[in-house]
mmCIF file of C-alpha atoms and ligand atoms in Angstrom:
data_model
loop_
_atom_site.group_PDB
_atom_site.id
_atom_site.type_symbol
_atom_site.label_atom_id
_atom_site.label_comp_id
_atom_site.label_asym_id
_atom_site.label_seq_id
_atom_site.Cartn_x
_atom_site.Cartn_y
_atom_site.Cartn_z
ATOM 1 C CA MET A 21 97.445 105.909 78.225
ATOM 2 C CA LYS A 22 95.822 104.346 81.289
ATOM 3 C CA ALA A 23 96.173 106.450 84.421
ATOM 4 C CA ARG A 24 98.191 104.749 87.125
ATOM 5 C CA TRP A 25 96.765 104.891 90.645
ATOM 6 C CA ASP A 26 98.443 104.064 93.944
ATOM 7 C CA ILE A 27 96.174 103.493 96.935
ATOM 8 C CA PHE A 28 97.821 103.263 100.349
ATOM 9 C CA CYS A 29 96.020 101.403 103.103
ATOM 10 C CA SER A 30 97.278 101.134 106.631
ATOM 11 C CA VAL A 31 95.155 98.700 108.597
ATOM 12 C CA VAL A 32 94.497 100.450 111.921
ATOM 13 C CA ASP A 33 92.178 97.801 113.322
ATOM 14 C CA ASN A 34 89.156 95.822 112.168
ATOM 15 C CA TYR A 35 88.315 95.459 108.479
ATOM 16 C CA GLY A 36 86.999 98.835 107.345
ATOM 17 C CA ASP A 37 90.286 100.260 106.036
ATOM 18 C CA ILE A 38 91.020 97.282 103.845
ATOM 19 C CA GLY A 39 87.328 96.738 103.073
ATOM 20 C CA VAL A 40 86.934 100.211 101.599
ATOM 21 C CA THR A 41 90.244 100.363 99.720
ATOM 22 C CA TRP A 42 89.905 96.868 98.248
ATOM 23 C CA ARG A 43 86.415 97.662 97.023
ATOM 24 C CA LEU A 44 87.564 100.969 95.542
ATOM 25 C CA ALA A 45 90.632 99.447 93.877
ATOM 26 C CA ARG A 46 88.597 96.730 92.170
ATOM 27 C CA GLN A 47 86.025 99.206 90.943
ATOM 28 C CA LEU A 48 88.632 101.559 89.492
ATOM 29 C CA VAL A 49 90.042 98.637 87.510
ATOM 30 C CA ALA A 50 86.763 97.037 86.461
ATOM 31 C CA GLU A 51 84.749 100.131 85.617
ATOM 32 C CA HIS A 52 87.258 102.846 84.806
ATOM 33 C CA GLY A 53 90.109 100.887 83.250
ATOM 34 C CA CYS A 54 92.648 102.291 85.710
ATOM 35 C CA ASP A 55 95.946 100.651 86.496
ATOM 36 C CA VAL A 56 95.796 100.239 90.268
ATOM 37 C CA ARG A 57 98.358 99.270 92.878
ATOM 38 C CA LEU A 58 96.979 98.729 96.351
ATOM 39 C CA TRP A 59 99.610 99.013 99.079
ATOM 40 C CA VAL A 60 98.544 97.215 102.253
ATOM 41 C CA ASP A 61 100.609 96.943 105.426
ATOM 42 C CA ASP A 62 98.654 94.005 106.896
ATOM 43 C CA LEU A 63 97.861 91.267 104.424
ATOM 44 C CA ARG A 64 96.358 89.031 107.125
ATOM 45 C CA ALA A 65 93.372 91.356 107.627
ATOM 46 C CA PHE A 66 93.008 91.384 103.835
ATOM 47 C CA GLU A 67 93.075 87.578 103.678
ATOM 48 C CA ARG A 68 89.898 87.390 105.811
ATOM 49 C CA MET A 69 87.798 88.952 103.063
ATOM 50 C CA CYS A 70 89.882 87.725 100.119
ATOM 51 C CA PRO A 71 91.130 84.200 100.910
ATOM 52 C CA GLU A 72 93.171 84.072 97.655
ATOM 53 C CA ILE A 73 95.644 86.544 99.130
ATOM 54 C CA ASP A 74 99.049 84.999 99.654
ATOM 55 C CA VAL A 75 100.286 86.702 102.800
ATOM 56 C CA GLN A 76 103.866 85.624 102.063
ATOM 57 C CA VAL A 77 104.354 87.513 98.818
ATOM 58 C CA ASP A 78 105.078 91.177 98.262
ATOM 59 C CA GLN A 79 103.433 91.491 94.880
ATOM 60 C CA GLN A 80 100.393 89.707 93.484
ATOM 61 C CA TRP A 81 97.397 90.357 91.239
ATOM 62 C CA GLN A 82 93.861 89.951 92.528
ATOM 63 C CA ALA A 83 90.811 90.909 90.445
ATOM 64 C CA GLY A 84 93.056 92.958 88.166
ATOM 65 C CA VAL A 85 94.518 94.940 91.080
ATOM 66 C CA GLU A 86 98.239 94.821 91.753
ATOM 67 C CA VAL A 87 98.348 94.124 95.469
ATOM 68 C CA ARG A 88 101.603 95.143 97.107
ATOM 69 C CA HIS A 89 102.712 94.496 100.622
ATOM 70 C CA TRP A 90 103.555 97.882 102.166
ATOM 71 C CA PRO A 91 106.648 96.950 104.144
ATOM 72 C CA ALA A 92 107.846 98.741 107.274
ATOM 73 C CA GLU A 93 111.125 99.355 105.412
ATOM 74 C CA TRP A 94 110.095 101.046 102.168
ATOM 75 C CA GLN A 95 111.823 99.466 99.166
ATOM 76 C CA GLY A 96 111.213 102.301 96.693
ATOM 77 C CA ALA A 97 108.674 102.609 93.880
ATOM 78 C CA ALA A 98 107.924 105.117 91.140
ATOM 79 C CA ALA A 99 105.062 107.443 92.018
ATOM 80 C CA ALA A 100 101.755 107.020 90.163
ATOM 81 C CA ASP A 101 99.579 109.628 88.412
ATOM 82 C CA VAL A 102 97.014 109.563 91.202
ATOM 83 C CA VAL A 103 97.924 108.841 94.806
ATOM 84 C CA ILE A 104 95.326 108.081 97.458
ATOM 85 C CA ALA A 105 96.266 108.000 101.102
ATOM 86 C CA ALA A 106 93.321 106.251 102.699
ATOM 87 C CA PHE A 107 92.073 107.542 106.033
ATOM 88 C CA ALA A 108 94.943 109.949 106.627
ATOM 89 C CA CYS A 109 97.667 107.295 106.545
ATOM 90 C CA GLN A 110 101.196 108.683 106.225
ATOM 91 C CA LEU A 111 102.940 107.858 102.962
ATOM 92 C CA PRO A 112 106.554 106.639 103.065
ATOM 93 C CA PRO A 113 108.837 109.725 102.926
ATOM 94 C CA ASP A 114 110.773 108.246 99.984
ATOM 95 C CA TYR A 115 107.552 107.790 98.059
ATOM 96 C CA MET A 116 106.659 111.446 98.717
ATOM 97 C CA ASP A 117 110.049 112.420 97.308
ATOM 98 C CA ALA A 118 109.288 110.268 94.275
ATOM 99 C CA MET A 119 106.010 112.176 93.857
ATOM 100 C CA ALA A 120 107.864 115.483 94.002
ATOM 101 C CA ALA A 121 110.498 114.242 91.532
ATOM 102 C CA ARG A 122 107.934 113.521 88.818
ATOM 103 C CA GLU A 123 107.958 115.842 85.858
ATOM 104 C CA ARG A 124 104.243 116.293 86.310
ATOM 105 C CA PRO A 125 103.184 116.060 89.961
ATOM 106 C CA PRO A 126 100.529 113.469 90.779
ATOM 107 C CA LEU A 127 97.047 114.206 92.031
ATOM 108 C CA TRP A 128 97.430 113.433 95.735
ATOM 109 C CA MET A 129 94.351 112.922 97.873
ATOM 110 C CA ASN A 130 93.431 111.914 101.337
ATOM 111 C CA LEU A 131 90.365 109.698 101.219
ATOM 112 C CA ASP A 132 88.608 110.581 104.459
ATOM 113 C CA TYR A 133 86.227 108.702 106.726
ATOM 114 C CA LEU A 134 82.556 108.772 105.927
ATOM 115 C CA SER A 135 80.470 111.306 107.795
ATOM 116 C CA ALA A 136 77.044 112.893 107.330
ATOM 117 C CA GLU A 137 78.075 116.073 109.145
ATOM 118 C CA ASP A 138 77.344 119.434 107.440
ATOM 119 C CA TRP A 139 80.930 120.635 107.309
ATOM 120 C CA VAL A 140 81.967 117.786 104.992
ATOM 121 C CA VAL A 141 80.415 119.508 101.956
ATOM 122 C CA GLY A 142 82.520 122.621 102.587
ATOM 123 C CA CYS A 143 85.778 120.670 102.894
ATOM 124 C CA HIS A 144 85.374 118.157 100.091
ATOM 125 C CA ARG A 145 88.013 118.661 97.343
ATOM 126 C CA LEU A 146 89.710 121.508 99.235
ATOM 127 C CA PRO A 147 93.503 121.746 99.124
ATOM 128 C CA SER A 148 95.226 120.394 102.220
ATOM 129 C CA VAL A 149 99.000 120.440 102.834
ATOM 130 C CA LYS A 150 101.761 120.685 100.227
ATOM 131 C CA TYR A 151 104.935 118.617 100.050
ATOM 132 C CA LYS A 152 107.744 120.038 97.917
ATOM 133 C CA GLY A 153 105.237 121.622 95.564
ATOM 134 C CA VAL A 154 102.901 118.615 95.452
ATOM 135 C CA GLN A 155 99.443 119.636 96.602
ATOM 136 C CA LYS A 156 97.306 117.278 98.637
ATOM 137 C CA TYR A 157 93.489 117.441 98.519
ATOM 138 C CA PHE A 158 90.730 116.319 100.861
ATOM 139 C CA PHE A 159 88.301 113.872 99.343
ATOM 140 C CA PHE A 160 85.230 113.123 101.451
ATOM 141 C CA PRO A 161 82.730 110.358 100.869
ATOM 142 C CA GLY A 162 79.264 111.380 101.961
ATOM 143 C CA PHE A 163 75.520 111.273 101.667
ATOM 144 C CA ARG A 164 74.844 114.810 100.547
ATOM 145 C CA PRO A 165 75.204 116.362 97.118
ATOM 146 C CA GLY A 166 78.551 118.144 97.061
ATOM 147 C CA THR A 167 80.415 115.239 98.701
ATOM 148 C CA GLY A 168 82.257 112.368 97.012
ATOM 149 C CA GLY A 169 79.270 110.008 97.441
ATOM 150 C CA LEU A 170 79.417 106.348 98.437
ATOM 151 C CA LEU A 171 81.128 103.311 96.961
ATOM 152 C CA ARG A 172 78.608 101.582 94.721
ATOM 153 C CA GLU A 173 79.511 99.194 91.929
ATOM 154 C CA ALA A 174 77.717 99.494 88.580
ATOM 155 C CA GLY A 175 74.614 97.304 88.480
ATOM 156 C CA LEU A 176 74.680 96.661 92.237
ATOM 157 C CA LEU A 177 71.080 97.658 92.886
ATOM 158 C CA GLU A 178 69.779 95.713 89.902
ATOM 159 C CA GLN A 179 71.627 92.613 91.146
ATOM 160 C CA ARG A 180 70.310 93.146 94.617
ATOM 161 C CA ARG A 181 66.722 93.508 93.461
ATOM 162 C CA ALA A 182 66.878 90.417 91.251
ATOM 163 C CA PHE A 183 68.283 88.422 94.169
ATOM 164 C CA GLN A 184 65.659 89.693 96.592
ATOM 165 C CA GLN A 185 62.918 88.679 94.160
ATOM 166 C CA ASP A 186 64.347 85.193 93.772
ATOM 167 C CA ALA A 187 63.415 83.119 96.826
ATOM 168 C CA ALA A 188 65.186 80.026 95.435
ATOM 169 C CA ALA A 189 68.468 81.913 94.940
ATOM 170 C CA GLN A 190 68.265 83.196 98.501
ATOM 171 C CA GLN A 191 67.539 79.767 99.888
ATOM 172 C CA GLN A 192 70.401 78.275 97.915
ATOM 173 C CA PHE A 193 72.785 80.964 99.112
ATOM 174 C CA LEU A 194 71.765 80.521 102.748
ATOM 175 C CA GLN A 195 72.241 76.777 102.422
ATOM 176 C CA THR A 196 75.844 77.299 101.347
ATOM 177 C CA LEU A 197 76.299 78.955 104.747
ATOM 178 C CA GLY A 198 74.491 76.121 106.501
ATOM 179 C CA VAL A 199 71.484 78.328 107.247
ATOM 180 C CA PHE A 200 68.050 76.669 107.170
ATOM 181 C CA PRO A 201 65.556 79.127 108.636
ATOM 182 C CA ALA A 202 62.148 77.916 109.800
ATOM 183 C CA THR A 203 59.257 78.968 107.558
ATOM 184 C CA GLY A 204 58.188 82.513 108.379
ATOM 185 C CA ALA A 205 61.195 83.250 110.573
ATOM 186 C CA ARG A 206 62.513 86.793 110.476
ATOM 187 C CA LEU A 207 66.160 86.819 109.371
ATOM 188 C CA ILE A 208 68.435 89.340 111.049
ATOM 189 C CA SER A 209 72.189 89.717 110.636
ATOM 190 C CA LEU A 210 74.348 90.987 113.469
ATOM 191 C CA PHE A 211 77.792 92.493 112.818
ATOM 192 C CA ALA A 212 78.785 94.722 115.721
ATOM 193 C CA TYR A 213 81.441 95.618 118.259
ATOM 194 C CA GLU A 214 81.088 94.457 121.872
ATOM 195 C CA ASN A 215 77.747 95.773 123.122
ATOM 196 C CA ALA A 216 76.193 95.405 126.558
ATOM 197 C CA GLY A 217 72.853 96.419 125.048
ATOM 198 C CA LEU A 218 72.633 93.128 123.165
ATOM 199 C CA ALA A 219 71.140 91.094 126.020
ATOM 200 C CA ALA A 220 67.973 93.198 126.242
ATOM 201 C CA TRP A 221 67.485 92.966 122.479
ATOM 202 C CA LEU A 222 67.941 89.180 122.515
ATOM 203 C CA ASP A 223 65.490 88.946 125.443
ATOM 204 C CA VAL A 224 62.822 90.722 123.484
ATOM 205 C CA LEU A 225 63.473 88.684 120.313
ATOM 206 C CA SER A 226 63.279 85.416 122.218
ATOM 207 C CA THR A 227 59.898 86.299 123.731
ATOM 208 C CA ASP A 228 58.435 87.727 120.536
ATOM 209 C CA GLY A 229 55.311 86.338 118.841
ATOM 210 C CA ARG A 230 57.306 85.833 115.630
ATOM 211 C CA THR A 231 60.364 83.624 115.363
ATOM 212 C CA THR A 232 63.722 85.184 114.565
ATOM 213 C CA HIS A 233 66.818 83.561 113.073
ATOM 214 C CA LEU A 234 69.796 85.703 114.011
ATOM 215 C CA LEU A 235 72.934 85.296 111.904
ATOM 216 C CA VAL A 236 76.129 86.390 113.602
ATOM 217 C CA PRO A 237 79.370 86.485 111.599
ATOM 218 C CA GLU A 238 82.229 85.509 113.894
ATOM 219 C CA GLY A 239 83.784 88.533 115.519
ATOM 220 C CA ARG A 240 83.749 90.933 118.422
ATOM 221 C CA ILE A 241 80.074 90.595 119.451
ATOM 222 C CA LEU A 242 80.347 86.858 120.104
ATOM 223 C CA GLY A 243 81.347 87.402 123.748
ATOM 224 C CA ASP A 244 78.035 89.151 124.444
ATOM 225 C CA VAL A 245 76.140 86.424 122.588
ATOM 226 C CA GLN A 246 77.881 83.758 124.682
ATOM 227 C CA ARG A 247 77.090 85.548 127.918
ATOM 228 C CA TRP A 248 73.435 85.792 126.998
ATOM 229 C CA LEU A 249 73.289 82.131 126.017
ATOM 230 C CA GLY A 250 75.282 81.084 129.074
ATOM 231 C CA VAL A 251 77.698 79.034 126.961
ATOM 232 C CA GLU A 252 81.417 79.142 126.226
ATOM 233 C CA GLY A 253 83.507 78.680 123.116
ATOM 234 C CA LEU A 254 80.893 79.640 120.506
ATOM 235 C CA ALA A 255 82.248 78.723 117.097
ATOM 236 C CA VAL A 256 81.323 78.970 113.440
ATOM 237 C CA GLY A 257 78.390 76.715 112.625
ATOM 238 C CA ASP A 258 76.993 76.649 116.174
ATOM 239 C CA VAL A 259 73.223 77.022 116.376
ATOM 240 C CA HIS A 260 71.360 77.711 119.621
ATOM 241 C CA GLN A 261 67.678 78.133 120.181
ATOM 242 C CA ARG A 262 66.038 80.072 123.002
ATOM 243 C CA ASP A 263 62.263 80.129 122.642
ATOM 244 C CA ALA A 264 61.405 82.231 119.574
ATOM 245 C CA LEU A 265 65.044 83.046 118.839
ATOM 246 C CA THR A 266 67.521 80.895 116.925
ATOM 247 C CA LEU A 267 71.115 82.143 116.953
ATOM 248 C CA GLN A 268 73.668 80.931 114.452
ATOM 249 C CA VAL A 269 77.361 81.770 114.145
ATOM 250 C CA LEU A 270 78.514 82.292 110.577
ATOM 251 C CA PRO A 271 82.002 82.354 109.125
ATOM 252 C CA PHE A 272 83.469 85.634 107.945
ATOM 253 C CA VAL A 273 82.757 85.486 104.219
ATOM 254 C CA ARG A 274 84.041 87.372 101.172
ATOM 255 C CA GLN A 275 82.531 90.793 100.521
ATOM 256 C CA ASP A 276 80.147 89.768 97.751
ATOM 257 C CA GLN A 277 78.775 86.958 99.914
ATOM 258 C CA TYR A 278 78.347 89.342 102.814
ATOM 259 C CA ASP A 279 76.277 91.554 100.483
ATOM 260 C CA ARG A 280 74.049 88.584 99.746
ATOM 261 C CA LEU A 281 73.640 87.901 103.418
ATOM 262 C CA LEU A 282 72.481 91.502 103.933
ATOM 263 C CA TRP A 283 70.105 91.188 100.969
ATOM 264 C CA CYS A 284 68.527 88.048 102.489
ATOM 265 C CA CYS A 285 67.863 89.616 105.884
ATOM 266 C CA GLU A 286 64.881 91.736 106.870
ATOM 267 C CA PHE A 287 67.008 93.731 109.258
ATOM 268 C CA ASN A 288 70.775 94.194 109.427
ATOM 269 C CA ALA A 289 72.888 95.326 112.333
ATOM 270 C CA VAL A 290 76.116 96.664 110.868
ATOM 271 C CA ARG A 291 79.087 98.689 112.054
ATOM 272 C CA GLY A 292 82.011 100.925 111.081
ATOM 273 C CA GLU A 293 81.869 102.251 107.559
ATOM 274 C CA ASP A 294 81.729 99.743 104.731
ATOM 275 C CA SER A 295 79.141 97.300 106.114
ATOM 276 C CA PHE A 296 77.083 100.353 107.108
ATOM 277 C CA VAL A 297 77.012 101.491 103.471
ATOM 278 C CA ARG A 298 76.343 97.985 102.144
ATOM 279 C CA ALA A 299 73.320 97.654 104.440
ATOM 280 C CA GLN A 300 71.939 100.849 102.931
ATOM 281 C CA TRP A 301 72.323 99.407 99.426
ATOM 282 C CA ALA A 302 70.442 96.325 100.675
ATOM 283 C CA GLY A 303 67.338 98.525 100.873
ATOM 284 C CA ARG A 304 66.347 97.060 104.237
ATOM 285 C CA PRO A 305 66.075 98.685 107.675
ATOM 286 C CA LEU A 306 69.356 98.715 109.552
ATOM 287 C CA LEU A 307 70.981 99.410 112.876
ATOM 288 C CA TRP A 308 74.407 101.048 112.927
ATOM 289 C CA HIS A 309 77.044 100.429 115.556
ATOM 290 C CA ILE A 310 79.324 103.365 114.931
ATOM 291 C CA TYR A 311 83.095 103.119 115.500
ATOM 292 C CA ARG A 312 83.856 104.655 118.882
ATOM 293 C CA GLN A 313 86.050 107.756 119.020
ATOM 294 C CA ASP A 314 87.632 109.724 121.832
ATOM 295 C CA GLU A 315 85.461 112.218 123.692
ATOM 296 C CA ASP A 316 82.369 110.614 122.168
ATOM 297 C CA ILE A 317 82.695 112.590 118.956
ATOM 298 C CA HIS A 318 81.254 109.585 117.151
ATOM 299 C CA LEU A 319 77.905 110.435 118.742
ATOM 300 C CA ASP A 320 77.836 113.716 116.777
ATOM 301 C CA LYS A 321 78.408 111.710 113.608
ATOM 302 C CA LEU A 322 75.633 109.347 114.588
ATOM 303 C CA ASP A 323 73.221 112.239 115.179
ATOM 304 C CA ALA A 324 74.188 113.866 111.880
ATOM 305 C CA PHE A 325 73.404 110.672 109.991
ATOM 306 C CA LEU A 326 70.172 110.113 111.898
ATOM 307 C CA ALA A 327 68.978 113.650 111.144
ATOM 308 C CA LEU A 328 69.531 113.069 107.443
ATOM 309 C CA TYR A 329 68.294 109.495 107.295
ATOM 310 C CA THR A 330 65.096 110.063 109.253
ATOM 311 C CA ALA A 331 64.126 113.459 107.784
ATOM 312 C CA ALA A 332 61.390 111.989 105.582
ATOM 313 C CA LEU A 333 59.900 109.696 108.267
ATOM 314 C CA SER A 334 56.778 110.450 110.285
ATOM 315 C CA PRO A 335 57.584 111.874 113.754
ATOM 316 C CA ALA A 336 56.645 108.602 115.486
ATOM 317 C CA ALA A 337 58.709 106.366 113.176
ATOM 318 C CA ARG A 338 61.612 108.808 113.374
ATOM 319 C CA ALA A 339 61.492 108.787 117.183
ATOM 320 C CA ALA A 340 61.452 104.966 117.225
ATOM 321 C CA LEU A 341 64.442 104.638 114.924
ATOM 322 C CA ILE A 342 66.477 107.334 116.654
ATOM 323 C CA THR A 343 65.781 105.878 120.092
ATOM 324 C CA LEU A 344 66.845 102.415 118.964
ATOM 325 C CA TRP A 345 70.079 103.589 117.327
ATOM 326 C CA GLN A 346 70.977 105.776 120.280
ATOM 327 C CA ALA A 347 70.311 102.950 122.725
ATOM 328 C CA TRP A 348 72.552 100.605 120.689
ATOM 329 C CA ASN A 349 75.381 103.118 120.657
ATOM 330 C CA THR A 350 75.202 104.026 124.334
ATOM 331 C CA GLN A 351 74.655 100.456 125.543
ATOM 332 C CA GLY A 352 71.172 101.488 126.639
ATOM 333 C CA ASP A 353 67.927 99.536 126.845
ATOM 334 C CA MET A 354 67.040 97.985 123.479
ATOM 335 C CA ALA A 355 63.767 96.276 124.427
ATOM 336 C CA GLN A 356 61.345 99.193 124.372
ATOM 337 C CA PRO A 357 62.811 100.931 121.286
ATOM 338 C CA TRP A 358 62.734 97.636 119.356
ATOM 339 C CA LYS A 359 59.044 97.204 120.157
ATOM 340 C CA MET A 360 58.439 100.805 119.094
ATOM 341 C CA LEU A 361 60.256 100.225 115.821
ATOM 342 C CA MET A 362 58.165 97.138 115.094
ATOM 343 C CA GLU A 363 55.035 99.290 115.339
ATOM 344 C CA HIS A 364 56.326 101.369 112.423
ATOM 345 C CA TRP A 365 57.798 98.500 110.434
ATOM 346 C CA PRO A 366 55.989 99.063 107.086
ATOM 347 C CA GLU A 367 56.989 102.713 107.011
ATOM 348 C CA VAL A 368 60.566 102.068 108.087
ATOM 349 C CA SER A 369 60.921 99.276 105.521
ATOM 350 C CA GLN A 370 59.626 101.359 102.688
ATOM 351 C CA HIS A 371 61.869 104.201 103.743
ATOM 352 C CA ALA A 372 64.967 101.982 103.582
ATOM 353 C CA GLU A 373 64.307 101.403 99.876
ATOM 354 C CA SER A 374 63.560 105.078 99.152
ATOM 355 C CA TRP A 375 66.716 106.145 100.961
ATOM 356 C CA CYS A 376 68.725 103.686 98.905
ATOM 357 C CA LEU A 377 67.265 105.018 95.656
ATOM 358 C CA GLU A 378 67.861 108.611 96.716
ATOM 359 C CA GLN A 379 71.495 107.870 97.557
ATOM 360 C CA ALA A 380 71.966 106.099 94.233
ATOM 361 C CA LEU A 381 71.117 109.340 92.408
ATOM 362 C CA GLN A 382 74.564 110.642 93.349
ATOM 363 C CA ALA A 383 77.662 109.620 91.430
ATOM 364 C CA ASP A 384 79.432 106.775 93.224
ATOM 365 C CA LEU A 385 82.721 107.425 94.982
ATOM 366 C CA ALA A 386 84.974 105.747 92.379
ATOM 367 C CA THR A 387 83.359 107.735 89.574
ATOM 368 C CA ALA A 388 83.642 110.933 91.620
ATOM 369 C CA LEU A 389 87.363 110.288 92.121
ATOM 370 C CA VAL A 390 87.902 109.671 88.411
ATOM 371 C CA GLN A 391 85.925 112.826 87.564
ATOM 372 C CA PHE A 392 88.036 114.829 89.994
ATOM 373 C CA TYR A 393 91.195 113.530 88.357
ATOM 374 C CA GLU A 394 89.881 114.277 84.877
ATOM 375 C CA SER A 395 88.928 117.831 85.820
ATOM 376 C CA TRP A 396 92.307 118.307 87.502
ATOM 377 C CA ILE A 397 94.587 117.255 84.607
HETATM 378 O O1 TRH P 6 85.543 96.274 110.553
HETATM 379 P P1 TRH P 6 84.937 97.583 110.805
HETATM 380 O O2 TRH P 6 84.566 97.852 112.193
HETATM 381 O O3 TRH P 6 85.887 98.699 110.293
HETATM 382 C C1 TRH P 6 86.103 99.898 111.006
HETATM 383 C C2 TRH P 6 85.503 101.069 110.349
HETATM 384 O O4 TRH P 6 85.863 101.178 109.017
HETATM 385 C C3 TRH P 6 85.911 102.319 111.078
HETATM 386 O O5 TRH P 6 85.366 103.452 110.466
HETATM 387 C C4 TRH P 6 87.396 102.393 111.078
HETATM 388 O O6 TRH P 6 87.820 103.507 111.726
HETATM 389 C C5 TRH P 6 87.909 101.163 111.743
HETATM 390 O O7 TRH P 6 87.478 100.030 111.046
HETATM 391 C C6 TRH P 6 89.412 101.177 111.763
HETATM 392 O O8 TRH P 6 83.596 97.736 109.929
HETATM 393 P P2 TRH P 6 83.374 97.961 108.358
HETATM 394 O O9 TRH P 6 83.798 99.317 107.932
HETATM 395 O O10 TRH P 6 81.994 97.605 108.122
HETATM 396 O O11 TRH P 6 84.312 96.902 107.656
HETATM 397 C C7 TRH P 6 84.030 95.548 107.636
HETATM 398 C C8 TRH P 6 84.395 94.969 106.294
HETATM 399 O O12 TRH P 6 84.329 93.565 106.350
HETATM 400 C C9 TRH P 6 83.422 95.403 105.187
HETATM 401 O O13 TRH P 6 84.140 95.615 103.980
HETATM 402 C C10 TRH P 6 82.512 94.195 105.027
HETATM 403 C C11 TRH P 6 83.496 93.093 105.295
HETATM 404 N N1 TRH P 6 82.917 91.815 105.716
HETATM 405 C C12 TRH P 6 83.144 90.708 104.905
HETATM 406 O O14 TRH P 6 83.768 90.837 103.830
HETATM 407 N N2 TRH P 6 82.663 89.517 105.321
HETATM 408 C C13 TRH P 6 81.960 89.349 106.466
HETATM 409 O O15 TRH P 6 81.544 88.226 106.781
HETATM 410 C C14 TRH P 6 81.712 90.503 107.260
HETATM 411 C C15 TRH P 6 80.925 90.361 108.538
HETATM 412 C C16 TRH P 6 82.221 91.718 106.860
#
């Protein structure tokens, strides 16, 4: 019999919570034949990346996943065989009782946030709390062997490579977004939180010897873009040129289209968790705007990732990349580090592909979850 999975997603803010759980749910259905219910408390955030979502209904099927609205007043539901609480969200107490009432308790896991820190390996798959005899486990995504790995759909890298080798397919895709880059222009995508460091980066791009076409999905960084341009009311479709730099505002697209956007660009500025991982699968150099946490603990996470990611780079290329990422995350000066990075471009580019291949050697997160369940029953 097919295993039944319940994934609970509470949308804290932004799109990462729903982005990760929606991706995972679809993959469990498509590649592992699981029966998946995805409980989401905020269907409007979901609708941004999956426009077919009907925000008015409590139960619907999308891509083979049973999508359920997780209401503030829990209406009751039988507990599944595998229960995933994403990012430490609290399950409804009645649902926890339903888990405990099962003849055979479910496998209950907390799917944690992604981190490259050392301690993750030691905590992955460890028992956490118990509720009425039902044991909860930690499940950590990660970059190192001994973690749960990263979300990666079967055939993703092959698709990506075929697309990157097909100039016509890229051009056609960009045209659907209304993007017509000038010949030879460097394409960069920019998905980030508010960042005062943006102006210095845009200054340097606009005065560069090579033209840049910067694609900015609508979102939190637009205020900084507007300030730099000296305009108001930037909207989807707007294109502005300042010397060597063309800036274009894109709509928020569905996840598979966003992948294609990343695959088209030479350099991707990404943020949070899911876009950060997708940019790595794009095999192109990237810049990560990490999600800010209290007491700057996110900076430890940033350093942990940088140490791992840059370990195989030459000292000079490593220094350039680290300086750029740290500047971006501390709203520091971006101009000098960007110039430094450009000096090491061939090495940094090649490294992005090697890193991607190295990461793809690990089992993907959905497979790792299924394997954990199979070893547990
Ligand atoms: O939106 P985010 O900032 O999400 C964050 C992080 O997950 C963070 O760790 C978490 O604590 C916080 O939310 C609550 O960035 P992230 O993770 O990249 O999620 C964005 C999602 O949106 C991702 O699945 C890609 C998707 N996306 C599209 O589908 N279309 C688009 O056009 C764009 C720009 C993104």
